[in-house]
Amino acid sequence: MPDSVAFIDVGTNSIHMLVVRFYEGSMGTPIFHDKETVRMGKSLYETGRLDEPTIEKAKLVLSKFAEIARSNGCSEIIAMATCAAREAPNRHELVEAAAECGIRLQIIPGREEARLVRLGVAGPDCARRTLCIDVGGGSTEIALAEGKDDLYLDSLSLGAIRMSFGTGIDQSGKVSPKQYETLKRMVAAQCYHTVAAVRDRGFERVIGSSGTMEVLAEACAAKRGDMDTDVITRTELKALMRQLCSMTAAERCKLPKISASRADIAIGGGSVVEALMDLLDIERIEVSHNGLREGMKTDYLMKHGHSDFSVRSSSVRALAVRCGCDTRHEEAVIRYSDMICREFVSAGIMQDSMRLRELLLYAARLHDIGAFISYERHNVFSYTIIRNSYLAGFDNSELEWMALLTRFHHGSFPNAGSRFLLEMDKRSVPDFLRYAMILKIADILDRGRDGAVDEIRAELLNGTVNLTITTYSDLSMVEWKLSSIAKDFENAFGLRLNVEYLRI
């Protein structure tokens, strides 16, 4: 497999390029991402074809992207075009323009686009039955998946550009409630069969993707006054759409997070999202920053024999490699964390949770990545990197959990009322404190960066956890450090800590 590959998504609104550098044992690391708004759908839905200026602009963007890809060492450029190219009668002109740039442009069917979007936003193996909704410029892709199976795939002729310029409703000015209801009825008429199929099968989780979803989430967050741009609720979206409809496009772009390039298509795109939330009775959508291009990358890897490894493990390893982690230390902390977990469960000190233990071990691999920025306060930087990494295979709550685990492996330790834990479900806080303490102990045990601990044993006796550490070397510094966190341990577990050391 080549070291770097470029993936280009030629969409109805924008052209995106993702350049990925691949490392052994991982799904690769993005090293470049850019997009340019071309709006191929505007001329298509207004005139029935791609006009010459639009094709020329697309050609200019593709030429520049091809140049950037090659300068980044890409030996392959994989390019796919979606709805506008599928529907344009002169699509061959776009394909020829791409060929002049040295790019073979594939025009993919709608259901294939839905399949690739699912791979990009939910990964190839969904732990829960997941509904993916990608609202593009010309079409909306629907994918319902569980495990490795696609339960339902469809592509609807609904999108932000189509609903803004192809409905006969002028959205450059204010949009009346009656006009907005007409837009939503158009959506309902297009997706009747899809809604019935999805409702019959059911779902546990909804992930939204695309620029439309991201902008709506950002605008909802700005309206509520916080930074959580990873979720859209039905109540908040309805309030936002009422506000947008009461404004002209010129007024909309003065709102936080509504750019000039989105102001005239925000109502068209928002009508699709709101109508689908109503029709499918969705109260909450998680918003992913991934999409078709990430799905293209995953599909590429699967076709090269990488279909069986863990997406989560791969994305964590790739981030660790990119940040230059100390591999020997991270492997030691992973090993010690796992040993402590198993011993504590066996001794009846805590309940077992495969899911939380898995997140702990991923956090152990990433706990020191903040040193990439600066070792001073590296735990804080580790939190920031993980929380903003959009690691493939993890939902937002899992990223927050791992980020907080790394935040407290070093320095002061939180109590149940810490301001850092206020957003966490109160029922989850006790478990979090226990797993955070395990990571802290594991990191301390490798304080000498020598992997000297051979065995860890735990026993619960009369309200005290007796921890026996078997080691190859002197652990006097470790002994002092562990004694300093005894009170934090007691707060986390409700038990006293006693540590004994056996030198071999």
XYZ file of C-alpha atoms in Angstrom, residues 104-288:
185
model
C -10.083 9.736 -12.867
C -13.466 10.870 -11.568
C -15.934 8.122 -10.600
C -19.630 9.038 -10.486
C -21.121 6.823 -7.784
C -24.759 5.715 -7.263
C -26.728 7.139 -4.354
C -26.840 3.909 -2.345
C -23.082 3.493 -2.729
C -22.689 7.030 -1.418
C -24.873 6.098 1.571
C -22.735 3.004 2.233
C -19.523 5.027 2.137
C -20.964 7.746 4.373
C -21.849 5.057 6.936
C -18.272 3.767 6.861
C -17.014 7.305 7.376
C -19.214 8.391 10.267
C -19.962 5.107 12.081
C -17.069 2.879 11.013
C -17.308 -0.613 9.527
C -18.527 -2.227 12.764
C -21.274 -0.373 14.699
C -21.646 -1.446 18.319
C -25.283 -0.236 18.319
C -27.970 0.011 15.660
C -27.083 3.379 14.159
C -28.956 5.651 11.771
C -26.693 7.878 9.667
C -28.153 10.967 7.976
C -25.973 12.949 5.577
C -27.656 16.087 4.195
C -25.641 17.080 1.157
C -26.245 19.739 -1.443
C -28.423 17.692 -3.790
C -29.254 14.509 -1.926
C -29.651 13.135 1.571
C -28.095 9.750 2.236
C -29.716 7.439 4.777
C -27.871 4.426 6.185
C -29.076 2.127 8.940
C -26.349 -0.184 10.214
C -25.649 -2.634 13.008
C -22.372 -4.470 13.474
C -20.860 -4.992 10.045
C -24.230 -5.122 8.308
C -25.977 -2.404 6.324
C -29.641 -2.923 7.211
C -30.967 -0.204 4.925
C -29.418 2.218 2.430
C -31.128 4.955 0.453
C -30.427 8.239 -1.306
C -33.188 10.852 -1.269
C -33.522 13.677 -3.784
C -33.288 16.218 -0.974
C -30.406 18.548 -0.208
C -29.532 22.076 0.876
C -28.856 23.365 -2.652
C -31.818 21.561 -4.252
C -34.230 22.745 -1.532
C -32.904 26.305 -1.788
C -32.856 26.802 -5.558
C -35.068 24.058 -6.973
C -38.378 24.527 -5.141
C -39.660 27.832 -6.521
C -39.563 29.363 -3.039
C -37.256 32.383 -2.873
C -35.158 32.073 0.279
C -32.982 35.154 -0.191
C -35.586 37.144 1.731
C -37.767 36.233 4.679
C -39.548 32.897 4.458
C -43.108 32.803 5.759
C -44.322 30.015 8.076
C -46.554 28.788 5.241
C -43.604 28.627 2.811
C -41.469 26.803 5.372
C -44.225 24.246 5.987
C -44.384 23.751 2.214
C -40.654 22.926 2.193
C -41.140 20.363 4.957
C -44.085 18.791 3.124
C -41.849 18.431 0.058
C -39.357 16.563 2.234
C -42.077 14.300 3.642
C -43.355 13.480 0.161
C -39.866 12.462 -1.014
C -38.983 10.207 1.902
C -42.248 8.397 2.694
C -40.954 4.894 1.911
C -37.578 5.494 3.571
C -39.180 6.755 6.776
C -41.436 3.691 6.921
C -38.500 1.321 6.357
C -36.358 2.959 9.037
C -39.185 3.126 11.580
C -39.969 -0.574 11.005
C -36.365 -1.561 11.716
C -35.756 0.883 14.576
C -32.525 2.513 15.741
C -30.684 3.300 18.974
C -28.457 6.159 17.890
C -28.528 8.873 15.212
C -25.435 10.451 13.655
C -25.683 13.426 11.322
C -22.970 14.553 8.933
C -22.272 17.177 6.252
C -21.696 20.911 6.253
C -25.407 21.557 6.796
C -25.449 19.460 9.982
C -22.261 21.081 11.280
C -23.505 24.632 10.674
C -26.876 23.932 12.308
C -25.144 22.386 15.344
C -22.785 25.358 15.640
C -25.657 27.836 15.346
C -27.680 25.963 17.995
C -24.670 25.987 20.332
C -24.147 29.720 19.788
C -27.828 30.355 20.480
C -27.709 28.423 23.752
C -24.394 30.064 24.658
C -22.009 27.122 24.970
C -19.353 25.306 22.949
C -21.077 21.932 22.464
C -21.267 21.818 18.682
C -21.551 18.031 18.591
C -25.309 17.727 19.010
C -28.583 19.012 17.553
C -31.792 18.695 19.567
C -35.202 18.921 17.942
C -36.375 21.702 20.280
C -33.318 23.855 19.604
C -33.469 23.291 15.848
C -37.113 24.356 15.650
C -36.313 27.590 17.504
C -33.320 28.252 15.242
C -35.314 27.643 12.057
C -38.064 30.040 13.186
C -35.390 32.671 13.714
C -33.722 32.056 10.336
C -37.040 32.209 8.487
C -37.796 35.604 10.036
C -34.614 37.074 8.520
C -33.291 37.836 5.060
C -30.154 36.062 3.821
C -28.186 39.266 4.451
C -29.424 39.302 8.048
C -28.823 35.581 8.569
C -25.119 35.830 7.802
C -24.735 38.249 10.721
C -25.740 35.494 13.122
C -22.926 33.564 14.852
C -21.726 30.576 12.774
C -23.939 31.376 9.737
C -21.469 32.376 7.024
C -22.329 34.233 3.836
C -21.840 31.000 1.881
C -24.439 29.264 4.067
C -26.965 32.052 4.681
C -28.938 31.443 1.484
C -29.055 27.632 1.839
C -29.510 27.321 5.620
C -33.309 27.234 5.424
C -33.370 24.693 2.604
C -30.932 22.425 4.447
C -32.555 22.987 7.833
C -35.983 22.067 6.466
C -34.642 18.621 5.525
C -33.142 18.014 8.968
C -36.184 19.255 10.889
C -38.633 17.288 8.749
C -36.640 14.062 9.177
C -36.432 14.581 12.948
C -40.221 15.003 13.058
C -40.989 12.085 10.746
C -38.631 9.689 12.549
C -39.349 11.106 16.027
C -35.675 11.955 16.607
C -34.995 14.146 19.642
C -31.213 14.256 19.365
C -28.644 13.940 16.582
C -24.937 13.481 17.249
C -22.982 15.475 14.680
C -19.906 13.930 13.066
